[in-house]
Amino acid sequence: MRSDLVDLTVRLHHETNRAVLVSTDGDREKAVWIPKSACEIEPDAGQATHTLSLPERVAVEKGLV
């Protein structure tokens, strides 16, 4: 069985109870909101970045890949 999840390195700009505002290049102007129900986000140890895991379809729709 093939998993459709992708892991992306992102910059977390803002977080609410229901969503995260992230970008792949650190530019807040290009950041997109991702519902927490559609992803998992974990900080990268010792880095200013986070690893975002989400379905590939959502990543494409949001322009992250």
PDB file of N, CA and C in Angstrom:
ATOM      1  N   MET A   1       0.833  -1.173   0.000  1.00  0.00           N
ATOM      2  CA  MET A   1       0.000   0.000   0.000  1.00  0.00           C
ATOM      3  C   MET A   1       0.887   1.249   0.000  1.00  0.00           C
ATOM      4  N   ARG A   2       0.578   2.201  -0.826  1.00  0.00           N
ATOM      5  CA  ARG A   2       1.353   3.430  -0.977  1.00  0.00           C
ATOM      6  C   ARG A   2       0.785   4.518  -0.071  1.00  0.00           C
ATOM      7  N   SER A   3       1.683   5.180   0.654  1.00  0.00           N
ATOM      8  CA  SER A   3       1.262   6.291   1.503  1.00  0.00           C
ATOM      9  C   SER A   3       1.279   7.566   0.678  1.00  0.00           C
ATOM     10  N   ASP A   4       0.285   8.415   0.875  1.00  0.00           N
ATOM     11  CA  ASP A   4       0.241   9.674   0.133  1.00  0.00           C
ATOM     12  C   ASP A   4       0.739  10.834   0.988  1.00  0.00           C
ATOM     13  N   LEU A   5       1.378  10.534   2.133  1.00  0.00           N
ATOM     14  CA  LEU A   5       1.895  11.581   3.000  1.00  0.00           C
ATOM     15  C   LEU A   5       3.252  12.083   2.513  1.00  0.00           C
ATOM     16  N   VAL A   6       3.475  13.380   2.664  1.00  0.00           N
ATOM     17  CA  VAL A   6       4.774  13.972   2.356  1.00  0.00           C
ATOM     18  C   VAL A   6       5.253  14.738   3.585  1.00  0.00           C
ATOM     19  N   ASP A   7       6.555  14.789   3.758  1.00  0.00           N
ATOM     20  CA  ASP A   7       7.177  15.562   4.830  1.00  0.00           C
ATOM     21  C   ASP A   7       7.882  16.750   4.201  1.00  0.00           C
ATOM     22  N   LEU A   8       7.583  17.938   4.701  1.00  0.00           N
ATOM     23  CA  LEU A   8       8.182  19.164   4.175  1.00  0.00           C
ATOM     24  C   LEU A   8       8.855  19.932   5.304  1.00  0.00           C
ATOM     25  N   THR A   9       9.961  20.570   4.996  1.00  0.00           N
ATOM     26  CA  THR A   9      10.605  21.475   5.941  1.00  0.00           C
ATOM     27  C   THR A   9      10.004  22.850   5.723  1.00  0.00           C
ATOM     28  N   VAL A  10       9.428  23.412   6.778  1.00  0.00           N
ATOM     29  CA  VAL A  10       8.726  24.686   6.665  1.00  0.00           C
ATOM     30  C   VAL A  10       9.136  25.627   7.791  1.00  0.00           C
ATOM     31  N   ARG A  11       8.813  26.887   7.597  1.00  0.00           N
ATOM     32  CA  ARG A  11       8.942  27.891   8.654  1.00  0.00           C
ATOM     33  C   ARG A  11       7.542  28.144   9.196  1.00  0.00           C
ATOM     34  N   LEU A  12       7.384  28.052  10.493  1.00  0.00           N
ATOM     35  CA  LEU A  12       6.109  28.296  11.146  1.00  0.00           C
ATOM     36  C   LEU A  12       6.011  29.783  11.471  1.00  0.00           C
ATOM     37  N   HIS A  13       5.024  30.465  10.873  1.00  0.00           N
ATOM     38  CA  HIS A  13       4.855  31.898  11.081  1.00  0.00           C
ATOM     39  C   HIS A  13       3.825  32.209  12.167  1.00  0.00           C
ATOM     40  N   HIS A  14       2.794  31.368  12.265  1.00  0.00           N
ATOM     41  CA  HIS A  14       1.746  31.601  13.258  1.00  0.00           C
ATOM     42  C   HIS A  14       0.999  30.294  13.478  1.00  0.00           C
ATOM     43  N   GLU A  15       0.421  30.162  14.660  1.00  0.00           N
ATOM     44  CA  GLU A  15      -0.335  28.955  14.996  1.00  0.00           C
ATOM     45  C   GLU A  15      -1.551  29.336  15.822  1.00  0.00           C
ATOM     46  N   THR A  16      -2.691  28.723  15.490  1.00  0.00           N
ATOM     47  CA  THR A  16      -3.906  28.877  16.280  1.00  0.00           C
ATOM     48  C   THR A  16      -4.310  27.488  16.777  1.00  0.00           C
ATOM     49  N   ASN A  17      -5.418  27.405  17.450  1.00  0.00           N
ATOM     50  CA  ASN A  17      -5.900  26.103  17.916  1.00  0.00           C
ATOM     51  C   ASN A  17      -6.277  25.186  16.755  1.00  0.00           C
ATOM     52  N   ARG A  18      -6.611  25.777  15.611  1.00  0.00           N
ATOM     53  CA  ARG A  18      -7.122  24.977  14.493  1.00  0.00           C
ATOM     54  C   ARG A  18      -6.247  24.931  13.256  1.00  0.00           C
ATOM     55  N   ALA A  19      -5.228  25.791  13.158  1.00  0.00           N
ATOM     56  CA  ALA A  19      -4.443  25.833  11.924  1.00  0.00           C
ATOM     57  C   ALA A  19      -3.036  26.376  12.177  1.00  0.00           C
ATOM     58  N   VAL A  20      -2.158  26.132  11.190  1.00  0.00           N
ATOM     59  CA  VAL A  20      -0.800  26.676  11.219  1.00  0.00           C
ATOM     60  C   VAL A  20      -0.573  27.480   9.943  1.00  0.00           C
ATOM     61  N   LEU A  21       0.161  28.569  10.074  1.00  0.00           N
ATOM     62  CA  LEU A  21       0.544  29.402   8.934  1.00  0.00           C
ATOM     63  C   LEU A  21       2.002  29.104   8.646  1.00  0.00           C
ATOM     64  N   VAL A  22       2.283  28.509   7.476  1.00  0.00           N
ATOM     65  CA  VAL A  22       3.635  28.056   7.157  1.00  0.00           C
ATOM     66  C   VAL A  22       4.057  28.476   5.752  1.00  0.00           C
ATOM     67  N   SER A  23       5.382  28.511   5.565  1.00  0.00           N
ATOM     68  CA  SER A  23       5.937  28.718   4.229  1.00  0.00           C
ATOM     69  C   SER A  23       7.150  27.811   4.069  1.00  0.00           C
ATOM     70  N   THR A  24       7.475  27.502   2.834  1.00  0.00           N
ATOM     71  CA  THR A  24       8.636  26.659   2.568  1.00  0.00           C
ATOM     72  C   THR A  24       9.916  27.470   2.433  1.00  0.00           C
ATOM     73  N   ASP A  25       9.789  28.785   2.211  1.00  0.00           N
ATOM     74  CA  ASP A  25      10.985  29.608   1.997  1.00  0.00           C
ATOM     75  C   ASP A  25      11.197  30.670   3.078  1.00  0.00           C
ATOM     76  N   GLY A  26      10.371  30.672   4.110  1.00  0.00           N
ATOM     77  CA  GLY A  26      10.522  31.645   5.188  1.00  0.00           C
ATOM     78  C   GLY A  26       9.883  32.989   4.915  1.00  0.00           C
ATOM     79  N   ASP A  27       9.254  33.150   3.758  1.00  0.00           N
ATOM     80  CA  ASP A  27       8.617  34.413   3.379  1.00  0.00           C
ATOM     81  C   ASP A  27       7.163  34.411   3.846  1.00  0.00           C
ATOM     82  N   ARG A  28       6.850  35.243   4.837  1.00  0.00           N
ATOM     83  CA  ARG A  28       5.485  35.289   5.384  1.00  0.00           C
ATOM     84  C   ARG A  28       4.474  35.694   4.315  1.00  0.00           C
ATOM     85  N   GLU A  29       4.882  36.499   3.343  1.00  0.00           N
ATOM     86  CA  GLU A  29       3.980  36.925   2.263  1.00  0.00           C
ATOM     87  C   GLU A  29       3.469  35.728   1.453  1.00  0.00           C
ATOM     88  N   LYS A  30       4.248  34.646   1.398  1.00  0.00           N
ATOM     89  CA  LYS A  30       3.876  33.453   0.626  1.00  0.00           C
ATOM     90  C   LYS A  30       3.339  32.338   1.513  1.00  0.00           C
ATOM     91  N   ALA A  31       3.174  32.608   2.802  1.00  0.00           N
ATOM     92  CA  ALA A  31       2.718  31.587   3.743  1.00  0.00           C
ATOM     93  C   ALA A  31       1.255  31.215   3.494  1.00  0.00           C
ATOM     94  N   VAL A  32       0.930  29.974   3.824  1.00  0.00           N
ATOM     95  CA  VAL A  32      -0.432  29.468   3.645  1.00  0.00           C
ATOM     96  C   VAL A  32      -0.914  28.832   4.946  1.00  0.00           C
ATOM     97  N   TRP A  33      -2.228  28.896   5.145  1.00  0.00           N
ATOM     98  CA  TRP A  33      -2.838  28.265   6.309  1.00  0.00           C
ATOM     99  C   TRP A  33      -3.126  26.802   6.001  1.00  0.00           C
ATOM    100  N   ILE A  34      -2.748  25.927   6.945  1.00  0.00           N
ATOM    101  CA  ILE A  34      -3.031  24.499   6.840  1.00  0.00           C
ATOM    102  C   ILE A  34      -3.822  24.104   8.086  1.00  0.00           C
ATOM    103  N   PRO A  35      -4.996  23.489   7.920  1.00  0.00           N
ATOM    104  CA  PRO A  35      -5.755  23.051   9.091  1.00  0.00           C
ATOM    105  C   PRO A  35      -4.979  21.972   9.860  1.00  0.00           C
ATOM    106  N   LYS A  36      -4.985  22.064  11.169  1.00  0.00           N
ATOM    107  CA  LYS A  36      -4.301  21.046  11.979  1.00  0.00           C
ATOM    108  C   LYS A  36      -4.918  19.673  11.791  1.00  0.00           C
ATOM    109  N   SER A  37      -6.181  19.632  11.394  1.00  0.00           N
ATOM    110  CA  SER A  37      -6.838  18.349  11.157  1.00  0.00           C
ATOM    111  C   SER A  37      -6.267  17.640   9.927  1.00  0.00           C
ATOM    112  N   ALA A  38      -5.532  18.372   9.078  1.00  0.00           N
ATOM    113  CA  ALA A  38      -4.986  17.800   7.848  1.00  0.00           C
ATOM    114  C   ALA A  38      -3.476  17.585   7.912  1.00  0.00           C
ATOM    115  N   CYS A  39      -2.857  17.852   9.089  1.00  0.00           N
ATOM    116  CA  CYS A  39      -1.399  17.762   9.137  1.00  0.00           C
ATOM    117  C   CYS A  39      -0.907  17.467  10.541  1.00  0.00           C
ATOM    118  N   GLU A  40       0.387  17.187  10.602  1.00  0.00           N
ATOM    119  CA  GLU A  40       1.121  17.117  11.855  1.00  0.00           C
ATOM    120  C   GLU A  40       2.343  17.989  11.678  1.00  0.00           C
ATOM    121  N   ILE A  41       2.721  18.737  12.722  1.00  0.00           N
ATOM    122  CA  ILE A  41       3.887  19.607  12.631  1.00  0.00           C
ATOM    123  C   ILE A  41       4.739  19.413  13.882  1.00  0.00           C
ATOM    124  N   GLU A  42       6.047  19.255  13.667  1.00  0.00           N
ATOM    125  CA  GLU A  42       6.990  19.038  14.758  1.00  0.00           C
ATOM    126  C   GLU A  42       8.191  19.946  14.556  1.00  0.00           C
ATOM    127  N   PRO A  43       8.702  20.562  15.632  1.00  0.00           N
ATOM    128  CA  PRO A  43       9.898  21.393  15.495  1.00  0.00           C
ATOM    129  C   PRO A  43      11.122  20.543  15.178  1.00  0.00           C
ATOM    130  N   ASP A  44      12.022  21.088  14.371  1.00  0.00           N
ATOM    131  CA  ASP A  44      13.292  20.435  14.076  1.00  0.00           C
ATOM    132  C   ASP A  44      14.276  20.828  15.173  1.00  0.00           C
ATOM    133  N   ALA A  45      14.872  19.856  15.806  1.00  0.00           N
ATOM    134  CA  ALA A  45      15.770  20.106  16.937  1.00  0.00           C
ATOM    135  C   ALA A  45      16.894  21.066  16.559  1.00  0.00           C
ATOM    136  N   GLY A  46      17.018  22.134  17.335  1.00  0.00           N
ATOM    137  CA  GLY A  46      18.102  23.089  17.139  1.00  0.00           C
ATOM    138  C   GLY A  46      17.987  23.936  15.881  1.00  0.00           C
ATOM    139  N   GLN A  47      16.835  23.919  15.234  1.00  0.00           N
ATOM    140  CA  GLN A  47      16.638  24.657  13.991  1.00  0.00           C
ATOM    141  C   GLN A  47      15.474  25.631  14.143  1.00  0.00           C
ATOM    142  N   ALA A  48      15.390  26.563  13.217  1.00  0.00           N
ATOM    143  CA  ALA A  48      14.257  27.492  13.189  1.00  0.00           C
ATOM    144  C   ALA A  48      13.143  26.949  12.302  1.00  0.00           C
ATOM    145  N   THR A  49      13.271  25.711  11.880  1.00  0.00           N
ATOM    146  CA  THR A  49      12.301  25.114  10.963  1.00  0.00           C
ATOM    147  C   THR A  49      11.494  24.025  11.670  1.00  0.00           C
ATOM    148  N   HIS A  50      10.455  23.591  10.988  1.00  0.00           N
ATOM    149  CA  HIS A  50       9.590  22.520  11.466  1.00  0.00           C
ATOM    150  C   HIS A  50       9.409  21.503  10.340  1.00  0.00           C
ATOM    151  N   THR A  51       9.069  20.279  10.700  1.00  0.00           N
ATOM    152  CA  THR A  51       8.702  19.263   9.716  1.00  0.00           C
ATOM    153  C   THR A  51       7.188  19.156   9.697  1.00  0.00           C
ATOM    154  N   LEU A  52       6.620  19.385   8.529  1.00  0.00           N
ATOM    155  CA  LEU A  52       5.180  19.328   8.325  1.00  0.00           C
ATOM    156  C   LEU A  52       4.860  18.062   7.545  1.00  0.00           C
ATOM    157  N   SER A  53       4.015  17.202   8.106  1.00  0.00           N
ATOM    158  CA  SER A  53       3.562  15.980   7.433  1.00  0.00           C
ATOM    159  C   SER A  53       2.104  16.164   7.073  1.00  0.00           C
ATOM    160  N   LEU A  54       1.805  15.955   5.791  1.00  0.00           N
ATOM    161  CA  LEU A  54       0.431  16.127   5.320  1.00  0.00           C
ATOM    162  C   LEU A  54       0.225  15.352   4.032  1.00  0.00           C
ATOM    163  N   PRO A  55      -1.032  15.118   3.649  1.00  0.00           N
ATOM    164  CA  PRO A  55      -1.291  14.423   2.390  1.00  0.00           C
ATOM    165  C   PRO A  55      -0.736  15.222   1.201  1.00  0.00           C
ATOM    166  N   GLU A  56      -0.180  14.514   0.245  1.00  0.00           N
ATOM    167  CA  GLU A  56       0.398  15.164  -0.929  1.00  0.00           C
ATOM    168  C   GLU A  56      -0.628  16.048  -1.636  1.00  0.00           C
ATOM    169  N   ARG A  57      -1.866  15.608  -1.706  1.00  0.00           N
ATOM    170  CA  ARG A  57      -2.928  16.373  -2.358  1.00  0.00           C
ATOM    171  C   ARG A  57      -3.075  17.759  -1.718  1.00  0.00           C
ATOM    172  N   VAL A  58      -3.042  17.819  -0.391  1.00  0.00           N
ATOM    173  CA  VAL A  58      -3.173  19.096   0.322  1.00  0.00           C
ATOM    174  C   VAL A  58      -1.951  19.974   0.053  1.00  0.00           C
ATOM    175  N   ALA A  59      -0.767  19.378   0.071  1.00  0.00           N
ATOM    176  CA  ALA A  59       0.468  20.132  -0.196  1.00  0.00           C
ATOM    177  C   ALA A  59       0.435  20.746  -1.589  1.00  0.00           C
ATOM    178  N   VAL A  60      -0.061  20.015  -2.577  1.00  0.00           N
ATOM    179  CA  VAL A  60      -0.163  20.529  -3.941  1.00  0.00           C
ATOM    180  C   VAL A  60      -1.215  21.637  -4.006  1.00  0.00           C
ATOM    181  N   GLU A  61      -2.376  21.418  -3.426  1.00  0.00           N
ATOM    182  CA  GLU A  61      -3.452  22.423  -3.431  1.00  0.00           C
ATOM    183  C   GLU A  61      -3.011  23.740  -2.811  1.00  0.00           C
ATOM    184  N   LYS A  62      -2.187  23.666  -1.766  1.00  0.00           N
ATOM    185  CA  LYS A  62      -1.719  24.861  -1.062  1.00  0.00           C
ATOM    186  C   LYS A  62      -0.467  25.471  -1.682  1.00  0.00           C
ATOM    187  N   GLY A  63       0.083  24.816  -2.717  1.00  0.00           N
ATOM    188  CA  GLY A  63       1.260  25.341  -3.396  1.00  0.00           C
ATOM    189  C   GLY A  63       2.569  25.130  -2.662  1.00  0.00           C
ATOM    190  N   LEU A  64       2.597  24.153  -1.768  1.00  0.00           N
ATOM    191  CA  LEU A  64       3.822  23.881  -1.014  1.00  0.00           C
ATOM    192  C   LEU A  64       4.795  22.983  -1.767  1.00  0.00           C
ATOM    193  N   VAL A  65       4.291  22.266  -2.761  1.00  0.00           N
ATOM    194  CA  VAL A  65       5.159  21.424  -3.621  1.00  0.00           C
ATOM    195  C   VAL A  65       4.830  21.679  -5.068  1.00  0.00           C
TER     196      VAL A  65
END
